PDB file of C-alpha atoms and ligand atoms in Angstrom:
ATOM      1  CA  UNK A   1      17.286 -45.424  18.289  1.00 77.00           C
ATOM      2  CA  UNK A   2      16.247 -45.372  14.636  1.00 93.00           C
ATOM      3  CA  UNK A   3      18.760 -44.796  11.871  1.00 96.00           C
ATOM      4  CA  UNK A   4      19.029 -41.173  10.763  1.00 98.00           C
ATOM      5  CA  UNK A   5      17.728 -40.808   7.195  1.00 98.00           C
ATOM      6  CA  UNK A   6      18.252 -38.060   4.627  1.00 98.00           C
ATOM      7  CA  UNK A   7      15.712 -37.434   1.873  1.00 98.00           C
ATOM      8  CA  UNK A   8      16.864 -35.350  -1.092  1.00 98.00           C
ATOM      9  CA  UNK A   9      14.075 -34.201  -3.423  1.00 98.00           C
ATOM     10  CA  UNK A  10      10.773 -33.159  -1.893  1.00 98.00           C
ATOM     11  CA  UNK A  11       8.378 -33.307  -4.805  1.00 98.00           C
ATOM     12  CA  UNK A  12       5.096 -35.169  -4.372  1.00 98.00           C
ATOM     13  CA  UNK A  13       6.951 -38.459  -3.924  1.00 98.00           C
ATOM     14  CA  UNK A  14       9.885 -37.208  -1.842  1.00 98.00           C
ATOM     15  CA  UNK A  15       7.509 -35.554   0.636  1.00 98.00           C
ATOM     16  CA  UNK A  16       5.612 -38.827   1.044  1.00 98.00           C
ATOM     17  CA  UNK A  17       8.879 -40.730   1.603  1.00 98.00           C
ATOM     18  CA  UNK A  18      10.165 -38.232   4.170  1.00 98.00           C
ATOM     19  CA  UNK A  19       6.800 -38.260   5.963  1.00 98.00           C
ATOM     20  CA  UNK A  20       6.916 -42.064   6.301  1.00 98.00           C
ATOM     21  CA  UNK A  21      10.366 -41.882   7.925  1.00 98.00           C
ATOM     22  CA  UNK A  22       9.334 -39.012  10.222  1.00 98.00           C
ATOM     23  CA  UNK A  23       6.098 -40.705  11.288  1.00 97.00           C
ATOM     24  CA  UNK A  24       8.081 -43.788  12.295  1.00 97.00           C
ATOM     25  CA  UNK A  25      10.405 -41.694  14.446  1.00 97.00           C
ATOM     26  CA  UNK A  26      13.534 -41.655  12.272  1.00 98.00           C
ATOM     27  CA  UNK A  27      15.680 -38.543  12.678  1.00 98.00           C
ATOM     28  CA  UNK A  28      15.090 -37.125   9.177  1.00 98.00           C
ATOM     29  CA  UNK A  29      17.123 -34.534   7.309  1.00 98.00           C
ATOM     30  CA  UNK A  30      15.657 -33.054   4.136  1.00 98.00           C
ATOM     31  CA  UNK A  31      16.821 -30.965   1.214  1.00 98.00           C
ATOM     32  CA  UNK A  32      15.006 -29.672  -1.866  1.00 98.00           C
ATOM     33  CA  UNK A  33      16.008 -27.257  -4.634  1.00 98.00           C
ATOM     34  CA  UNK A  34      12.926 -25.173  -3.851  1.00 98.00           C
ATOM     35  CA  UNK A  35      13.566 -24.880  -0.118  1.00 97.00           C
ATOM     36  CA  UNK A  36       9.979 -23.955   0.824  1.00 97.00           C
ATOM     37  CA  UNK A  37       8.795 -27.498   0.037  1.00 98.00           C
ATOM     38  CA  UNK A  38      10.599 -28.617   3.190  1.00 98.00           C
ATOM     39  CA  UNK A  39       8.468 -26.358   5.422  1.00 98.00           C
ATOM     40  CA  UNK A  40       5.658 -28.843   6.258  1.00 97.00           C
ATOM     41  CA  UNK A  41       8.256 -31.514   7.024  1.00 98.00           C
ATOM     42  CA  UNK A  42      10.249 -29.189   9.261  1.00 98.00           C
ATOM     43  CA  UNK A  43       7.016 -28.475  11.149  1.00 98.00           C
ATOM     44  CA  UNK A  44       6.757 -32.228  11.724  1.00 97.00           C
ATOM     45  CA  UNK A  45      10.286 -32.411  13.084  1.00 98.00           C
ATOM     46  CA  UNK A  46      12.558 -32.802  10.049  1.00 98.00           C
ATOM     47  CA  UNK A  47      15.884 -30.978   9.935  1.00 98.00           C
ATOM     48  CA  UNK A  48      16.398 -28.737   6.903  1.00 98.00           C
ATOM     49  CA  UNK A  49      19.891 -29.023   5.414  1.00 98.00           C
ATOM     50  CA  UNK A  50      21.221 -25.847   3.801  1.00 97.00           C
ATOM     51  CA  UNK A  51      23.253 -27.696   1.172  1.00 98.00           C
ATOM     52  CA  UNK A  52      23.196 -31.145  -0.461  1.00 98.00           C
ATOM     53  CA  UNK A  53      26.624 -31.871   1.071  1.00 98.00           C
ATOM     54  CA  UNK A  54      25.227 -31.069   4.525  1.00 98.00           C
ATOM     55  CA  UNK A  55      22.205 -33.302   3.829  1.00 98.00           C
ATOM     56  CA  UNK A  56      24.430 -36.210   2.770  1.00 98.00           C
ATOM     57  CA  UNK A  57      26.724 -35.779   5.792  1.00 98.00           C
ATOM     58  CA  UNK A  58      23.761 -35.983   8.194  1.00 98.00           C
ATOM     59  CA  UNK A  59      22.842 -39.682   7.745  1.00 98.00           C
ATOM     60  CA  UNK A  60      24.207 -43.133   6.886  1.00 98.00           C
ATOM     61  CA  UNK A  61      21.145 -43.647   4.630  1.00 98.00           C
ATOM     62  CA  UNK A  62      20.526 -41.191   1.794  1.00 98.00           C
ATOM     63  CA  UNK A  63      17.296 -41.492  -0.215  1.00 98.00           C
ATOM     64  CA  UNK A  64      17.127 -39.477  -3.439  1.00 98.00           C
ATOM     65  CA  UNK A  65      13.917 -38.953  -5.397  1.00 98.00           C
ATOM     66  CA  UNK A  66      13.998 -36.225  -8.034  1.00 98.00           C
ATOM     67  CA  UNK A  67      12.804 -35.834 -11.629  1.00 98.00           C
ATOM     68  CA  UNK A  68      15.537 -37.747 -13.462  1.00 98.00           C
ATOM     69  CA  UNK A  69      19.125 -39.009 -13.274  1.00 97.00           C
ATOM     70  CA  UNK A  70      20.533 -35.789 -14.718  1.00 98.00           C
ATOM     71  CA  UNK A  71      19.092 -34.026 -11.672  1.00 98.00           C
ATOM     72  CA  UNK A  72      20.474 -36.740  -9.345  1.00 98.00           C
ATOM     73  CA  UNK A  73      24.009 -36.279 -10.642  1.00 97.00           C
ATOM     74  CA  UNK A  74      23.688 -32.507 -10.834  1.00 98.00           C
ATOM     75  CA  UNK A  75      22.836 -32.515  -7.129  1.00 98.00           C
ATOM     76  CA  UNK A  76      25.177 -35.215  -5.819  1.00 98.00           C
ATOM     77  CA  UNK A  77      28.198 -34.348  -7.966  1.00 96.00           C
ATOM     78  CA  UNK A  78      29.293 -31.426  -5.759  1.00 95.00           C
ATOM     79  CA  UNK A  79      28.628 -33.551  -2.608  1.00 96.00           C
ATOM     80  CA  UNK A  80      30.450 -36.645  -3.930  1.00 96.00           C
ATOM     81  CA  UNK A  81      33.182 -36.590  -1.276  1.00 96.00           C
ATOM     82  CA  UNK A  82      30.600 -36.900   1.483  1.00 97.00           C
ATOM     83  CA  UNK A  83      29.127 -40.110   0.053  1.00 98.00           C
ATOM     84  CA  UNK A  84      31.972 -42.414   1.088  1.00 98.00           C
ATOM     85  CA  UNK A  85      30.834 -45.085   3.542  1.00 97.00           C
ATOM     86  CA  UNK A  86      27.133 -44.242   3.163  1.00 98.00           C
ATOM     87  CA  UNK A  87      24.220 -46.039   1.535  1.00 98.00           C
ATOM     88  CA  UNK A  88      22.714 -44.172  -1.412  1.00 98.00           C
ATOM     89  CA  UNK A  89      19.204 -45.332  -2.309  1.00 98.00           C
ATOM     90  CA  UNK A  90      18.114 -43.744  -5.577  1.00 98.00           C
ATOM     91  CA  UNK A  91      14.338 -43.935  -6.089  1.00 98.00           C
ATOM     92  CA  UNK A  92      14.353 -41.654  -9.129  1.00 98.00           C
ATOM     93  CA  UNK A  93      12.809 -43.181 -12.256  1.00 96.00           C
ATOM     94  CA  UNK A  94      15.394 -43.978 -14.905  1.00 96.00           C
ATOM     95  CA  UNK A  95      16.690 -46.569 -17.337  1.00 97.00           C
ATOM     96  CA  UNK A  96      18.485 -49.770 -16.314  1.00 97.00           C
ATOM     97  CA  UNK A  97      21.665 -48.395 -17.905  1.00 98.00           C
ATOM     98  CA  UNK A  98      21.451 -45.166 -15.911  1.00 98.00           C
ATOM     99  CA  UNK A  99      21.131 -47.242 -12.737  1.00 98.00           C
ATOM    100  CA  UNK A 100      24.198 -49.340 -13.618  1.00 98.00           C
ATOM    101  CA  UNK A 101      26.245 -46.243 -14.433  1.00 98.00           C
ATOM    102  CA  UNK A 102      25.198 -44.656 -11.130  1.00 98.00           C
ATOM    103  CA  UNK A 103      26.165 -47.822  -9.229  1.00 98.00           C
ATOM    104  CA  UNK A 104      29.636 -47.664 -10.821  1.00 98.00           C
ATOM    105  CA  UNK A 105      29.938 -43.978  -9.970  1.00 98.00           C
ATOM    106  CA  UNK A 106      28.907 -44.568  -6.353  1.00 98.00           C
ATOM    107  CA  UNK A 107      31.266 -47.542  -5.991  1.00 97.00           C
ATOM    108  CA  UNK A 108      34.188 -45.374  -7.108  1.00 97.00           C
ATOM    109  CA  UNK A 109      33.269 -42.928  -4.327  1.00 97.00           C
ATOM    110  CA  UNK A 110      33.151 -45.708  -1.741  1.00 98.00           C
ATOM    111  CA  UNK A 111      29.369 -45.578  -1.342  1.00 98.00           C
ATOM    112  CA  UNK A 112      26.957 -48.525  -1.303  1.00 98.00           C
ATOM    113  CA  UNK A 113      24.391 -48.019  -4.070  1.00 98.00           C
ATOM    114  CA  UNK A 114      20.844 -49.325  -4.194  1.00 98.00           C
ATOM    115  CA  UNK A 115      18.537 -48.424  -7.051  1.00 98.00           C
ATOM    116  CA  UNK A 116      14.786 -48.497  -6.594  1.00 98.00           C
ATOM    117  CA  UNK A 117      11.579 -48.441  -8.573  1.00 98.00           C
ATOM    118  CA  UNK A 118       8.493 -47.159  -6.799  1.00 98.00           C
ATOM    119  CA  UNK A 119       5.374 -49.080  -7.818  1.00 97.00           C
ATOM    120  CA  UNK A 120       3.059 -46.738  -5.932  1.00 96.00           C
ATOM    121  CA  UNK A 121       1.649 -43.234  -5.891  1.00 97.00           C
ATOM    122  CA  UNK A 122       2.458 -40.763  -3.100  1.00 98.00           C
ATOM    123  CA  UNK A 123      -0.767 -41.308  -1.059  1.00 98.00           C
ATOM    124  CA  UNK A 124      -0.110 -45.065  -0.811  1.00 98.00           C
ATOM    125  CA  UNK A 125       3.502 -44.734   0.404  1.00 98.00           C
ATOM    126  CA  UNK A 126       3.695 -46.449   3.779  1.00 96.00           C
ATOM    127  CA  UNK A 127       0.660 -48.663   3.103  1.00 94.00           C
ATOM    128  CA  UNK A 128       0.505 -52.303   1.939  1.00 90.00           C
ATOM    129  CA  UNK A 129      -0.585 -51.021  -1.512  1.00 95.00           C
ATOM    130  CA  UNK A 130       2.911 -49.706  -2.093  1.00 97.00           C
ATOM    131  CA  UNK A 131       5.547 -52.019  -3.574  1.00 98.00           C
ATOM    132  CA  UNK A 132       9.127 -50.815  -3.999  1.00 98.00           C
ATOM    133  CA  UNK A 133      11.592 -52.747  -6.139  1.00 98.00           C
ATOM    134  CA  UNK A 134      15.281 -52.616  -5.219  1.00 98.00           C
ATOM    135  CA  UNK A 135      18.539 -53.839  -6.745  1.00 98.00           C
ATOM    136  CA  UNK A 136      22.228 -53.188  -6.248  1.00 98.00           C
ATOM    137  CA  UNK A 137      24.130 -53.472  -2.969  1.00 98.00           C
ATOM    138  CA  UNK A 138      22.727 -56.414  -1.021  1.00 98.00           C
ATOM    139  CA  UNK A 139      24.646 -55.261   2.038  1.00 98.00           C
ATOM    140  CA  UNK A 140      23.145 -51.767   2.047  1.00 98.00           C
ATOM    141  CA  UNK A 141      19.672 -53.166   1.412  1.00 98.00           C
ATOM    142  CA  UNK A 142      19.991 -55.616   4.322  1.00 98.00           C
ATOM    143  CA  UNK A 143      21.406 -52.980   6.663  1.00 98.00           C
ATOM    144  CA  UNK A 144      18.575 -50.545   5.945  1.00 98.00           C
ATOM    145  CA  UNK A 145      15.667 -52.866   5.198  1.00 97.00           C
ATOM    146  CA  UNK A 146      13.814 -51.913   8.398  1.00 97.00           C
ATOM    147  CA  UNK A 147      13.753 -48.267   7.348  1.00 98.00           C
ATOM    148  CA  UNK A 148      12.986 -49.064   3.703  1.00 98.00           C
ATOM    149  CA  UNK A 149      10.108 -51.355   4.720  1.00 98.00           C
ATOM    150  CA  UNK A 150       8.360 -48.258   6.114  1.00 98.00           C
ATOM    151  CA  UNK A 151       7.791 -47.053   2.554  1.00 98.00           C
ATOM    152  CA  UNK A 152       5.954 -50.170   1.380  1.00 97.00           C
ATOM    153  CA  UNK A 153       6.577 -53.835   0.646  1.00 98.00           C
ATOM    154  CA  UNK A 154      10.259 -54.052  -0.343  1.00 98.00           C
ATOM    155  CA  UNK A 155      11.357 -56.506  -3.029  1.00 98.00           C
ATOM    156  CA  UNK A 156      15.106 -56.994  -3.592  1.00 98.00           C
ATOM    157  CA  UNK A 157      15.663 -58.285  -7.137  1.00 98.00           C
ATOM    158  CA  UNK A 158      19.420 -58.840  -7.225  1.00 98.00           C
ATOM    159  CA  UNK A 159      22.834 -57.226  -7.166  1.00 98.00           C
ATOM    160  CA  UNK A 160      22.711 -55.925 -10.764  1.00 98.00           C
ATOM    161  CA  UNK A 161      21.664 -52.324 -10.038  1.00 98.00           C
ATOM    162  CA  UNK A 162      19.701 -52.206 -13.321  1.00 98.00           C
ATOM    163  CA  UNK A 163      17.188 -54.875 -12.302  1.00 98.00           C
ATOM    164  CA  UNK A 164      14.825 -52.587 -10.365  1.00 98.00           C
ATOM    165  CA  UNK A 165      14.515 -50.185 -13.324  1.00 98.00           C
ATOM    166  CA  UNK A 166      14.122 -53.068 -15.748  1.00 98.00           C
ATOM    167  CA  UNK A 167      11.215 -54.514 -13.768  1.00 98.00           C
ATOM    168  CA  UNK A 168       9.709 -51.098 -13.046  1.00 97.00           C
ATOM    169  CA  UNK A 169       9.698 -50.148 -16.740  1.00 97.00           C
ATOM    170  CA  UNK A 170       8.412 -53.584 -17.784  1.00 96.00           C
ATOM    171  CA  UNK A 171       5.468 -53.153 -15.421  1.00 97.00           C
ATOM    172  CA  UNK A 172       4.833 -49.592 -16.596  1.00 95.00           C
ATOM    173  CA  UNK A 173       4.905 -50.843 -20.187  1.00 93.00           C
ATOM    174  CA  UNK A 174       2.265 -53.455 -19.373  1.00 94.00           C
ATOM    175  CA  UNK A 175       0.157 -50.744 -17.773  1.00 95.00           C
ATOM    176  CA  UNK A 176       0.421 -48.461 -20.799  1.00 93.00           C
ATOM    177  CA  UNK A 177      -0.406 -51.409 -23.064  1.00 92.00           C
ATOM    178  CA  UNK A 178      -3.598 -51.931 -21.091  1.00 95.00           C
ATOM    179  CA  UNK A 179      -4.408 -48.205 -21.260  1.00 94.00           C
ATOM    180  CA  UNK A 180      -3.842 -48.243 -25.034  1.00 92.00           C
ATOM    181  CA  UNK A 181      -6.219 -51.178 -25.380  1.00 93.00           C
ATOM    182  CA  UNK A 182      -8.796 -49.453 -23.198  1.00 95.00           C
ATOM    183  CA  UNK A 183      -8.641 -46.221 -25.216  1.00 94.00           C
ATOM    184  CA  UNK A 184      -9.004 -48.235 -28.390  1.00 93.00           C
ATOM    185  CA  UNK A 185     -12.046 -50.098 -27.018  1.00 95.00           C
ATOM    186  CA  UNK A 186     -13.635 -46.825 -25.892  1.00 96.00           C
ATOM    187  CA  UNK A 187     -12.974 -45.290 -29.303  1.00 95.00           C
ATOM    188  CA  UNK A 188     -14.526 -48.279 -31.089  1.00 95.00           C
ATOM    189  CA  UNK A 189     -17.824 -48.217 -29.179  1.00 97.00           C
ATOM    190  CA  UNK A 190     -17.668 -44.425 -29.150  1.00 96.00           C
ATOM    191  CA  UNK A 191     -18.220 -44.445 -32.916  1.00 96.00           C
ATOM    192  CA  UNK A 192     -21.770 -45.594 -32.078  1.00 97.00           C
ATOM    193  CA  UNK A 193     -22.175 -42.944 -29.359  1.00 97.00           C
ATOM    194  CA  UNK A 194     -21.702 -45.344 -26.440  1.00 98.00           C
ATOM    195  CA  UNK A 195     -20.558 -43.329 -23.398  1.00 98.00           C
ATOM    196  CA  UNK A 196     -17.050 -44.184 -22.211  1.00 97.00           C
ATOM    197  CA  UNK A 197     -17.952 -44.253 -18.501  1.00 98.00           C
ATOM    198  CA  UNK A 198     -20.899 -46.594 -18.911  1.00 98.00           C
ATOM    199  CA  UNK A 199     -18.985 -48.964 -21.220  1.00 98.00           C
ATOM    200  CA  UNK A 200     -16.005 -48.945 -18.873  1.00 98.00           C
ATOM    201  CA  UNK A 201     -17.953 -49.637 -15.672  1.00 98.00           C
ATOM    202  CA  UNK A 202     -20.302 -52.240 -17.076  1.00 98.00           C
ATOM    203  CA  UNK A 203     -18.143 -54.136 -19.538  1.00 98.00           C
ATOM    204  CA  UNK A 204     -14.515 -53.093 -19.846  1.00 98.00           C
ATOM    205  CA  UNK A 205     -13.407 -53.315 -16.204  1.00 98.00           C
ATOM    206  CA  UNK A 206     -15.102 -56.675 -15.463  1.00 98.00           C
ATOM    207  CA  UNK A 207     -13.718 -58.066 -18.732  1.00 98.00           C
ATOM    208  CA  UNK A 208     -10.145 -56.939 -18.083  1.00 98.00           C
ATOM    209  CA  UNK A 209     -10.331 -58.268 -14.520  1.00 97.00           C
ATOM    210  CA  UNK A 210     -11.296 -61.706 -15.765  1.00 97.00           C
ATOM    211  CA  UNK A 211      -8.566 -61.596 -18.421  1.00 96.00           C
ATOM    212  CA  UNK A 212      -5.897 -60.742 -15.820  1.00 96.00           C
ATOM    213  CA  UNK A 213      -6.630 -64.166 -14.358  1.00 96.00           C
ATOM    214  CA  UNK A 214      -5.422 -65.721 -17.634  1.00 94.00           C
ATOM    215  CA  UNK A 215      -1.937 -64.182 -17.375  1.00 95.00           C
ATOM    216  CA  UNK A 216      -0.364 -66.920 -15.187  1.00 95.00           C
ATOM    217  CA  UNK A 217      -1.366 -69.506 -17.791  1.00 91.00           C
ATOM    218  CA  UNK A 218       0.145 -67.403 -20.545  1.00 89.00           C
ATOM    219  CA  UNK A 219       3.351 -67.022 -18.494  1.00 93.00           C
ATOM    220  CA  UNK A 220       3.558 -70.767 -17.955  1.00 93.00           C
ATOM    221  CA  UNK A 221       3.352 -71.289 -21.721  1.00 89.00           C
ATOM    222  CA  UNK A 222       6.215 -68.824 -22.209  1.00 89.00           C
ATOM    223  CA  UNK A 223       8.368 -70.497 -19.518  1.00 92.00           C
ATOM    224  CA  UNK A 224       7.806 -73.987 -20.874  1.00 91.00           C
ATOM    225  CA  UNK A 225       8.056 -72.793 -24.496  1.00 85.00           C
ATOM    226  CA  UNK A 226       4.885 -74.823 -25.015  1.00 82.00           C
ATOM    227  CA  UNK A 227       3.728 -75.028 -28.586  1.00 81.00           C
ATOM    228  CA  UNK A 228       0.442 -73.228 -29.202  1.00 81.00           C
ATOM    229  CA  UNK A 229      -2.051 -75.481 -30.951  1.00 85.00           C
ATOM    230  CA  UNK A 230      -2.868 -74.817 -34.586  1.00 87.00           C
ATOM    231  CA  UNK A 231      -6.535 -74.423 -33.621  1.00 89.00           C
ATOM    232  CA  UNK A 232      -5.798 -71.656 -31.128  1.00 86.00           C
ATOM    233  CA  UNK A 233      -3.471 -69.893 -33.558  1.00 86.00           C
ATOM    234  CA  UNK A 234      -6.264 -69.855 -36.107  1.00 88.00           C
ATOM    235  CA  UNK A 235      -8.848 -68.561 -33.615  1.00 89.00           C
ATOM    236  CA  UNK A 236      -6.489 -65.779 -32.444  1.00 88.00           C
ATOM    237  CA  UNK A 237      -5.675 -64.796 -36.027  1.00 89.00           C
ATOM    238  CA  UNK A 238      -9.352 -64.526 -36.930  1.00 91.00           C
ATOM    239  CA  UNK A 239     -10.120 -62.479 -33.777  1.00 91.00           C
ATOM    240  CA  UNK A 240      -7.253 -60.047 -34.392  1.00 90.00           C
ATOM    241  CA  UNK A 241      -8.233 -59.643 -38.038  1.00 91.00           C
ATOM    242  CA  UNK A 242     -11.840 -58.984 -37.010  1.00 92.00           C
ATOM    243  CA  UNK A 243     -10.771 -56.378 -34.435  1.00 91.00           C
ATOM    244  CA  UNK A 244      -8.642 -54.554 -36.992  1.00 90.00           C
ATOM    245  CA  UNK A 245     -11.261 -54.755 -39.773  1.00 92.00           C
ATOM    246  CA  UNK A 246     -14.102 -53.575 -37.512  1.00 94.00           C
ATOM    247  CA  UNK A 247     -12.042 -50.743 -36.027  1.00 92.00           C
ATOM    248  CA  UNK A 248     -11.069 -49.592 -39.533  1.00 92.00           C
ATOM    249  CA  UNK A 249     -14.672 -49.774 -40.770  1.00 94.00           C
ATOM    250  CA  UNK A 250     -15.767 -47.650 -37.781  1.00 94.00           C
ATOM    251  CA  UNK A 251     -12.989 -45.139 -38.453  1.00 93.00           C
ATOM    252  CA  UNK A 252     -10.685 -46.103 -35.523  1.00 92.00           C
ATOM    253  CA  UNK A 253      -6.999 -46.787 -36.138  1.00 86.00           C
ATOM    254  CA  UNK A 254      -6.493 -49.875 -33.913  1.00 78.00           C
ATOM    255  CA  UNK A 255      -2.751 -49.428 -34.533  1.00 80.00           C
ATOM    256  CA  UNK A 256      -1.971 -50.925 -31.145  1.00 78.00           C
ATOM    257  CA  UNK A 257      -3.210 -54.362 -32.256  1.00 80.00           C
ATOM    258  CA  UNK A 258      -1.035 -54.486 -35.373  1.00 79.00           C
ATOM    259  CA  UNK A 259       2.201 -55.526 -33.603  1.00 77.00           C
ATOM    260  CA  UNK A 260       0.329 -58.288 -31.787  1.00 78.00           C
ATOM    261  CA  UNK A 261      -1.003 -59.574 -35.085  1.00 78.00           C
ATOM    262  CA  UNK A 262       2.527 -59.556 -36.499  1.00 79.00           C
ATOM    263  CA  UNK A 263       3.750 -61.616 -33.511  1.00 75.00           C
ATOM    264  CA  UNK A 264       0.882 -64.089 -33.893  1.00 74.00           C
ATOM    265  CA  UNK A 265       1.514 -64.405 -37.646  1.00 75.00           C
ATOM    266  CA  UNK A 266       5.071 -65.493 -36.879  1.00 72.00           C
ATOM    267  CA  UNK A 267       4.257 -68.072 -34.196  1.00 60.00           C
TER     268      UNK A 267
HETATM  269  P1  NDP B 301       7.592 -33.826  -8.717  1.00 60.79           P
HETATM  270  O1  NDP B 301       7.473 -33.139 -10.021  1.00 60.79           O
HETATM  271  O2  NDP B 301       6.526 -33.649  -7.699  1.00 60.79           O
HETATM  272  O3  NDP B 301       8.980 -33.425  -8.028  1.00 60.79           O
HETATM  273  C1  NDP B 301      10.165 -33.382  -8.784  1.00 60.79           C
HETATM  274  C2  NDP B 301      11.316 -33.179  -7.832  1.00 60.79           C
HETATM  275  O4  NDP B 301      12.537 -33.160  -8.571  1.00 60.79           O
HETATM  276  C3  NDP B 301      11.250 -31.870  -7.055  1.00 60.79           C
HETATM  277  O5  NDP B 301      11.814 -32.071  -5.788  1.00 60.79           O
HETATM  278  C4  NDP B 301      12.136 -30.974  -7.918  1.00 60.79           C
HETATM  279  O6  NDP B 301      12.666 -29.869  -7.218  1.00 60.79           O
HETATM  280  C5  NDP B 301      13.214 -31.947  -8.276  1.00 60.79           C
HETATM  281  N1  NDP B 301      14.000 -31.553  -9.430  1.00 60.79           N
HETATM  282  C6  NDP B 301      13.622 -31.574 -10.732  1.00 60.79           C
HETATM  283  N2  NDP B 301      14.624 -31.159 -11.512  1.00 60.79           N
HETATM  284  C7  NDP B 301      15.658 -30.864 -10.686  1.00 60.79           C
HETATM  285  C8  NDP B 301      16.974 -30.382 -10.905  1.00 60.79           C
HETATM  286  N3  NDP B 301      17.434 -30.155 -12.130  1.00 60.79           N
HETATM  287  N4  NDP B 301      17.747 -30.202  -9.823  1.00 60.79           N
HETATM  288  C9  NDP B 301      17.289 -30.454  -8.583  1.00 60.79           C
HETATM  289  N5  NDP B 301      16.059 -30.903  -8.306  1.00 60.79           N
HETATM  290  C10 NDP B 301      15.254 -31.110  -9.362  1.00 60.79           C
HETATM  291  O7  NDP B 301       7.811 -35.362  -9.057  1.00 60.79           O
HETATM  292  P2  NDP B 301       7.559 -36.641  -8.122  1.00 60.79           P
HETATM  293  O8  NDP B 301       8.007 -36.344  -6.736  1.00 60.79           O
HETATM  294  O9  NDP B 301       6.195 -37.124  -8.334  1.00 60.79           O
HETATM  295  O10 NDP B 301       8.535 -37.677  -8.805  1.00 60.79           O
HETATM  296  C11 NDP B 301       9.895 -37.831  -8.411  1.00 60.79           C
HETATM  297  C12 NDP B 301      10.398 -39.182  -8.932  1.00 60.79           C
HETATM  298  O11 NDP B 301       9.566 -40.209  -8.395  1.00 60.79           O
HETATM  299  C13 NDP B 301      10.346 -39.298 -10.455  1.00 60.79           C
HETATM  300  O12 NDP B 301      11.484 -39.993 -10.916  1.00 60.79           O
HETATM  301  C14 NDP B 301       9.089 -40.132 -10.673  1.00 60.79           C
HETATM  302  O13 NDP B 301       9.162 -40.875 -11.868  1.00 60.79           O
HETATM  303  C15 NDP B 301       9.124 -41.045  -9.459  1.00 60.79           C
HETATM  304  N6  NDP B 301       7.803 -41.617  -9.178  1.00 60.79           N
HETATM  305  C16 NDP B 301       6.719 -40.815  -8.971  1.00 60.79           C
HETATM  306  C17 NDP B 301       5.457 -41.363  -8.812  1.00 60.79           C
HETATM  307  C18 NDP B 301       4.255 -40.506  -8.577  1.00 60.79           C
HETATM  308  O14 NDP B 301       3.121 -41.035  -8.610  1.00 60.79           O
HETATM  309  N7  NDP B 301       4.398 -39.215  -8.311  1.00 60.79           N
HETATM  310  C19 NDP B 301       5.239 -42.815  -8.872  1.00 60.79           C
HETATM  311  C20 NDP B 301       6.452 -43.577  -9.019  1.00 60.79           C
HETATM  312  C21 NDP B 301       7.674 -42.987  -9.202  1.00 60.79           C
HETATM  313  P3  NDP B 301      11.813 -28.487  -7.118  1.00 60.79           P
HETATM  314  O15 NDP B 301      10.799 -28.725  -6.034  1.00 60.79           O
HETATM  315  O16 NDP B 301      12.822 -27.467  -6.766  1.00 60.79           O
HETATM  316  O17 NDP B 301      11.183 -28.275  -8.465  1.00 60.79           O
END
């Protein structure tokens, strides 16, 4: 039969994770601080653990997904003795350093630790749109990859437990950079009463889509440390200066472009 799985933390994400395991027929034990959040899962066949220690003791694979690492350690600390010999997969968002510290902590308890970064939202868990990054114990990842693959496309990045967080946060940073640029663009045309929705649908989204296609070329330049031509440097400098000057003249800060201009000035 399928491996028994325990899911600790039944927020929006934890519920989606537990549902994916249940739907695939895994015996699933659940625990949440606010016990009532387990009710819909129990209706579907999950077993409600009364304590975290009981939840940990129920399965060889423990998946934790709560708000932050302080919550993870607050919960697992009192159940530490039960962790020996089990695989702990922590899908809580945190820093690379927090992941490494947790891996050390788990190793001292005799547990196999895998850290994960969920590149998905709860409704896409269990679909091909969900990508989950993992790092840490290769052995635990291999042993439980069939179960973990139920959550989305699994990518194992290496045995340094911090790698999943590092990649997760790098990707989130790129996303926020794009959002910052989009807000700035909307603010710039907004000074002339152009509606955000119309601008976004007709111009911004198609433009950003076509610019995403340029990223592999940019990455290749970084990898090969290729020298950027003097002509292109000049063109980029003029464009950035024009963006900043026009934004300022229209009363928009354009602060987000300033660091890019500083980088370009130094290359
Ligand atoms: P929710 O706010 O829906 O749920 C938070 C969960 O953490 C609840 O189970 C809550 O318990 C628990 N919790 C918070 N503080 C404590 C504490 N001190 N002790 C015990 N339990 C605690 O958040 P999500 O489920 O959306 O997010 C969970 C993790 O998943 C986060 O790290 C988030 O970054 C990550 N994630 C979420 C995504 C999303 O789109 N939602 C996408 C990618 C990653 P209680 O129910 O009792 O409050």
